[in-house]
Amino acid sequence: MSKSKKYVFNPRTLMYEVQKRSRRSQIAKSVTIFAVSLCLAVLYFWLYTSVFGLELPKTALLKKQNAEWSSRMEVLNRKLDTYDDALTALQMRDDDIYRSIFGMHEIPAEVRNAGFGGVNRYSHLDGLDHEGLLKSTTVRMDILTKKTYVQSKSFDEVAQLSKRAGDMASCIPAIPPINPERGTYRLSSGFGYRTDPVYGRTARHNGVDFAMPPGNPVYSTGDGVIEKVSFEFFGYGNQVIIDHGFGYKTRYAHLKTIGVVEGMKVKRGECIGESGNSGKSTGPHLHYEVIYRGSPVNPSNYYDLTISPEEYATMVQNTADMSEKLTLHPSHRNKVKPRS
């Protein structure tokens, strides 16, 4: 058995003498010391955490840092609440006021929230915090960023259209489609539900009917562009649809002749054809509709039949004179002959 030397001082001989001890005893001593130290450490940990209810320094530090970050996230979320409320107010004002004034359609909710449904693009944040505060805050910031971008583009569109606000007054269909001279016409049917004169059942009538002899001039009720010229044997017959912009369109149906073509620009008071009896009609009349943002509205809310025939005729003549001057300009469109 190997021996290891240890020198000790002998007070009798006043000399250091070799004291021999086995390696086994040394190992046993080391193991004993380690075991006792480990037991003391475990006892200390148990007393520190279980008996006294204290936290380890590292745990306490991490909890303190986590509390600080949680407080910052809560402050950020309160700010996001304020920004979200402000953005919602802007969206409501945009849809209900600005876009409505200029006849623009509201921005659908699916467009404002586009890109945030379906795929879980935030899965990498799962499990990073116990309460999921980091993930929810990140999602909110991304949504607000996208909504802000959409709202900004909407305001750009409104601003661009507002530059043409001066044209709006002349584009809105604000006059009768015929000269309302007393005795030359009769309002045979109004807007709303009525008994269909052909089929005999109750049906919605989307316009007003001016009963009059065939050949009566029909005028555009506002500046615009001819969107459609067509014939329907069992429907509107010869019809013209004018797009006035700002959400407004008008329809002139059952015409005898049409003097415009698709894509042609027309002015308020410009003759577009003659009243007739074409299509599904029980007698000669003009069917007139006003369509706002895709839905028919009551035309009687847009014109005044008490306007004097002389005033109406003057307006028509002024429009004709203006068109005649434009005809002399090289860039003016070619006139189109009326068709039956």
C-alpha atoms as one frame of an Amber mdcrd trajectory, in Angstrom:
protein
   0.000   0.000   0.000   1.406   3.321  -0.966   2.282   5.692   1.774   2.221
   9.485   1.827   4.432  11.561   4.059   3.312  14.283   6.445   5.686  16.269
   8.630   4.710  17.241  12.167   6.684  19.141  14.837   7.813  17.141  17.870
   8.104  19.486  20.893  10.287  17.041  22.754  12.909  16.679  20.116  12.294
  20.086  18.661  12.363  18.499  15.186   9.969  17.848  12.361   9.248  14.179
  12.057   7.559  12.221   9.312   4.019  11.110  10.127   2.823   8.404   7.825
  -0.912   8.157   6.747  -2.603   5.938   4.176  -4.213   7.303   0.968  -7.475
   5.599   1.876  -7.798   7.721   4.998  -7.139  10.819   2.960  -9.877   9.931
   0.439 -12.295   9.102   3.219 -11.613  12.427   4.843 -12.162  14.298   1.577
 -15.399  12.462   0.866 -16.629  13.184   4.363 -15.868  16.869   4.034 -17.616
  17.037   0.647 -20.675  15.184   1.935 -20.957  17.406   4.978 -20.582  20.525
   2.820 -23.246  19.305   0.413 -25.633  18.530   3.273 -25.044  21.968   4.740
 -25.689  23.595   1.349 -28.931  21.662   0.866 -30.007  22.519   4.398 -29.218
  26.185   3.782 -31.180  26.192   0.504 -34.149  24.481   2.175 -34.154  26.871
   5.116 -33.705  29.899   2.818 -36.492  29.049   0.418 -38.977  26.844   2.286
 -38.732  27.883   5.930 -38.013  31.589   5.574 -39.777  31.942   2.168 -36.910
  33.909   0.659 -35.791  33.933  -2.992 -32.394  33.253  -4.386 -30.496  36.390
  -5.446 -30.543  35.386  -9.119 -34.282  34.674  -9.021 -34.977  37.957  -7.245
 -32.953  39.864  -9.845 -34.779  38.223 -12.763 -38.163  38.884 -11.182 -37.257
  42.509 -10.655 -36.205  42.892 -14.291 -39.366  41.124 -15.452 -41.517  43.462
 -13.343 -39.789  46.475 -14.868 -40.361  45.237 -18.416 -43.980  44.332 -17.624
 -44.549  47.878 -16.346 -43.075  49.302 -19.523 -45.292  47.043 -21.632 -48.372
  48.138 -19.693 -47.484  51.796 -20.247 -46.991  51.059 -23.945 -50.360  49.300
 -24.136 -52.089  52.275 -22.522 -50.533  54.491 -25.179 -51.662  52.038 -27.856
 -55.204  52.272 -26.434 -55.085  56.039 -26.882 -53.714  55.750 -30.423 -56.306
  53.092 -31.289 -59.169  55.309 -30.082 -57.822  58.262 -32.061 -57.411  56.133
 -35.197 -60.942  54.727 -34.832 -62.320  58.271 -34.606 -60.417  59.214 -37.778
 -61.772  56.136 -39.573 -65.364  56.972 -38.608 -64.930  60.587 -39.686 -63.325
  59.442 -42.938 -66.142  57.014 -43.814 -69.106  59.025 -42.531 -68.033  62.528
 -43.556 -65.120  62.913 -45.934 -65.721  59.928 -48.210 -69.482  60.395 -48.003
 -69.267  64.029 -49.115 -67.360  63.094 -52.244 -69.457  59.984 -52.945 -66.622
  57.586 -52.182 -67.336  54.116 -50.871 -66.387  53.270 -47.310 -63.226  51.216
 -46.853 -64.345  47.676 -45.885 -63.218  46.321 -42.522 -61.477  43.404 -44.226
 -59.304  45.891 -46.121 -58.403  47.875 -43.012 -57.509  44.632 -41.186 -55.970
  42.843 -44.164 -53.018  40.579 -43.464 -53.749  39.728 -39.837 -55.966  36.671
 -40.060 -55.290  33.007 -40.572 -51.543  32.297 -40.465 -49.888  32.506 -37.045
 -46.962  34.747 -37.917 -46.127  35.337 -34.266 -45.500  31.732 -33.233 -41.859
  32.567 -32.484 -43.065  34.682 -29.555 -45.027  31.848 -27.949 -43.665  30.917
 -24.548 -41.327  33.900 -24.221 -43.445  35.349 -21.448 -45.919  33.579 -19.213
 -48.779  36.072 -19.712 -48.267  36.504 -23.460 -47.951  40.283 -23.028 -45.061
  40.592 -25.462 -46.914  38.752 -28.224 -50.191  40.647 -27.782 -48.372  43.991
 -27.769 -46.438  43.099 -30.913 -49.661  42.095 -32.678 -51.363  45.346 -31.661
 -48.482  47.462 -32.921 -48.478  45.675 -36.286 -52.247  46.089 -36.655 -52.124
  49.786 -35.775 -49.253  50.283 -38.221 -51.254  48.683 -41.045 -54.442  50.587
 -40.162 -52.502  53.837 -40.052 -51.081  53.141 -43.508 -54.537  52.370 -44.939
 -55.976  55.509 -43.347 -53.118  57.597 -44.710 -53.772  56.319 -48.239 -57.476
  57.061 -47.793 -56.746  60.650 -46.808 -54.500  60.938 -49.864 -57.431  59.861
 -52.046 -59.793  62.326 -50.331 -57.247  65.132 -50.675 -56.812  64.379 -54.364
 -60.563  64.380 -54.922 -61.049  67.541 -52.859 -59.019  69.413 -55.465 -61.986
  68.822 -57.785 -64.522  69.946 -55.179 -65.360  72.958 -57.305 -66.615  70.601
 -60.022 -68.934  68.824 -57.615 -71.676  71.453 -57.813 -71.978  71.055 -61.577
 -71.757  67.256 -61.462 -74.523  66.517 -58.970 -77.800  65.771 -60.857 -79.679
  68.842 -59.633 -82.188  69.672 -62.403 -85.153  67.843 -63.958 -84.294  65.731
 -67.034 -86.949  67.584 -69.038 -88.155  71.155 -69.292 -90.898  71.165 -66.626
 -93.302  73.327 -68.603 -96.758  72.834 -67.202 -99.051  70.767 -69.416 -96.237
  69.092 -71.364 -95.746  66.161 -68.969 -97.321  64.244 -66.110 -95.683  62.405
 -63.201 -97.176  58.976 -63.807 -95.193  57.022 -61.215 -93.029  57.963 -58.267
 -90.122  56.389 -56.424 -90.772  53.389 -54.181 -93.040  50.350 -54.153 -95.960
  50.212 -56.551 -98.116  47.772 -58.512 -96.227  46.808 -61.642 -98.290  47.997
 -64.643 -97.297  44.952 -66.718 -97.145  42.039 -64.260 -99.630  43.351 -61.692
 -97.510  42.483 -58.634 -95.982  44.789 -56.058 -92.443  45.777 -57.029 -89.942
  48.467 -56.213 -89.778  51.347 -58.677 -86.248  52.767 -58.645 -87.020  56.068
 -60.336 -89.763  58.439 -61.453 -91.757  58.359 -64.681 -92.527  61.469 -66.715
 -95.434  60.653 -69.042 -95.205  62.723 -72.250 -95.499  62.355 -76.014 -92.575
  60.687 -77.828 -89.876  63.007 -79.119 -89.619  65.289 -76.087 -85.972  66.380
 -75.541 -84.211  64.721 -72.594 -81.312  66.537 -70.936 -78.389  65.507 -68.770
 -79.053  66.587 -65.198 -75.371  67.126 -64.375 -71.889  67.120 -65.882 -70.535
  63.633 -66.469 -69.394  60.910 -68.816 -71.652  58.552 -70.742 -71.062  55.191
 -69.085 -73.572  53.023 -70.929 -75.748  53.171 -74.034 -77.859  50.058 -74.598
 -81.185  48.565 -75.629 -83.251  46.045 -73.636 -86.295  44.631 -75.396 -88.083
  43.599 -72.167 -86.385  46.078 -69.846 -85.408  49.706 -70.042 -85.505  49.818
 -73.838 -83.195  52.487 -75.207 -81.319  53.710 -72.140 -78.407  55.965 -71.222
 -76.426  55.876 -67.973 -74.256  58.861 -67.068 -71.480  58.689 -64.492 -71.279
  62.087 -62.804 -68.481  61.182 -60.402 -68.588  61.776 -56.652 -70.691  58.611
 -56.335 -73.552  59.796 -58.592 -75.012  58.174 -61.689 -78.260  58.768 -63.563
 -80.344  56.557 -65.849 -82.617  57.708 -68.691 -84.770  54.886 -70.060 -87.455
  54.051 -72.678 -85.959  56.629 -75.064 -86.974  56.997 -78.675 -83.600  58.269
 -79.900 -80.141  58.546 -78.349 -77.676  61.288 -79.312 -74.621  60.251 -77.314
 -72.138  57.383 -77.240 -70.238  55.683 -74.459 -67.226  57.641 -73.204 -68.639
  60.965 -74.364 -68.475  63.936 -71.948 -71.694  65.852 -71.422 -72.653  69.028
 -69.589 -75.681  69.757 -67.448 -78.528  70.774 -69.724 -77.064  69.021 -72.789
 -79.580  67.034 -74.842 -78.816  63.310 -74.822 -81.884  61.976 -76.664 -85.668
  61.993 -76.954 -88.359  60.424 -74.809 -90.124  57.408 -76.251 -91.927  54.148
 -75.562 -89.227  51.466 -75.978 -88.693  48.372 -73.831 -91.141  47.266 -71.122
 -93.427  50.251 -71.290 -97.202  50.626 -71.313 -97.107  54.137 -72.760 -94.741
  56.891 -73.893 -92.759  58.231 -70.944 -89.268  58.894 -69.586 -88.003  56.728
 -66.747 -85.394  58.681 -64.735 -83.197  57.353 -61.918 -80.587  58.823 -59.597
 -78.079  56.292 -58.262 -75.835  57.267 -55.370 -72.929  55.004 -54.386 -74.543
  52.044 -56.120 -78.067  52.386 -54.662 -81.105  54.072 -56.246 -82.337  57.151
 -54.350 -85.434  59.278 -54.755 -84.805  61.617 -57.736 -87.360  64.138 -56.463
 -84.904  65.070 -53.705 -82.489  66.393 -56.343 -84.571  68.539 -58.689 -87.091
  71.365 -58.484 -90.058  71.100 -60.829 -91.125  74.646 -59.953 -88.273  76.097
 -62.004 -89.688  78.332 -64.712 -89.639  76.997 -68.285 -87.864  80.188 -69.385
 -85.076  79.737 -66.852 -84.691  76.088 -67.841 -84.621  76.996 -71.533 -81.973
  79.663 -70.885 -79.784  77.123 -69.125 -80.185  74.681 -72.037 -79.338  77.416
 -74.536 -76.224  78.452 -72.589 -75.060  74.845 -72.574 -75.695  74.566 -76.305
 -73.753  77.779 -76.970 -70.834  76.492 -74.916 -70.881  73.191 -76.811 -70.908
  75.062 -80.107 -67.812  77.029 -79.086 -66.074  73.839 -78.063 -66.924  72.307
 -81.416 -64.676  74.894 -83.051 -61.757  73.741 -80.871 -59.602  71.017 -82.508
 -59.593  68.863 -79.382 -63.386  68.739 -79.102 -65.145  65.413 -79.654 -67.084
  64.677 -82.832 -70.817  65.166 -82.693 -72.902  62.021 -82.940 -76.111  61.810
 -84.906 -79.167  60.679 -82.914 -80.186  57.053 -83.408 -83.564  55.429 -83.116
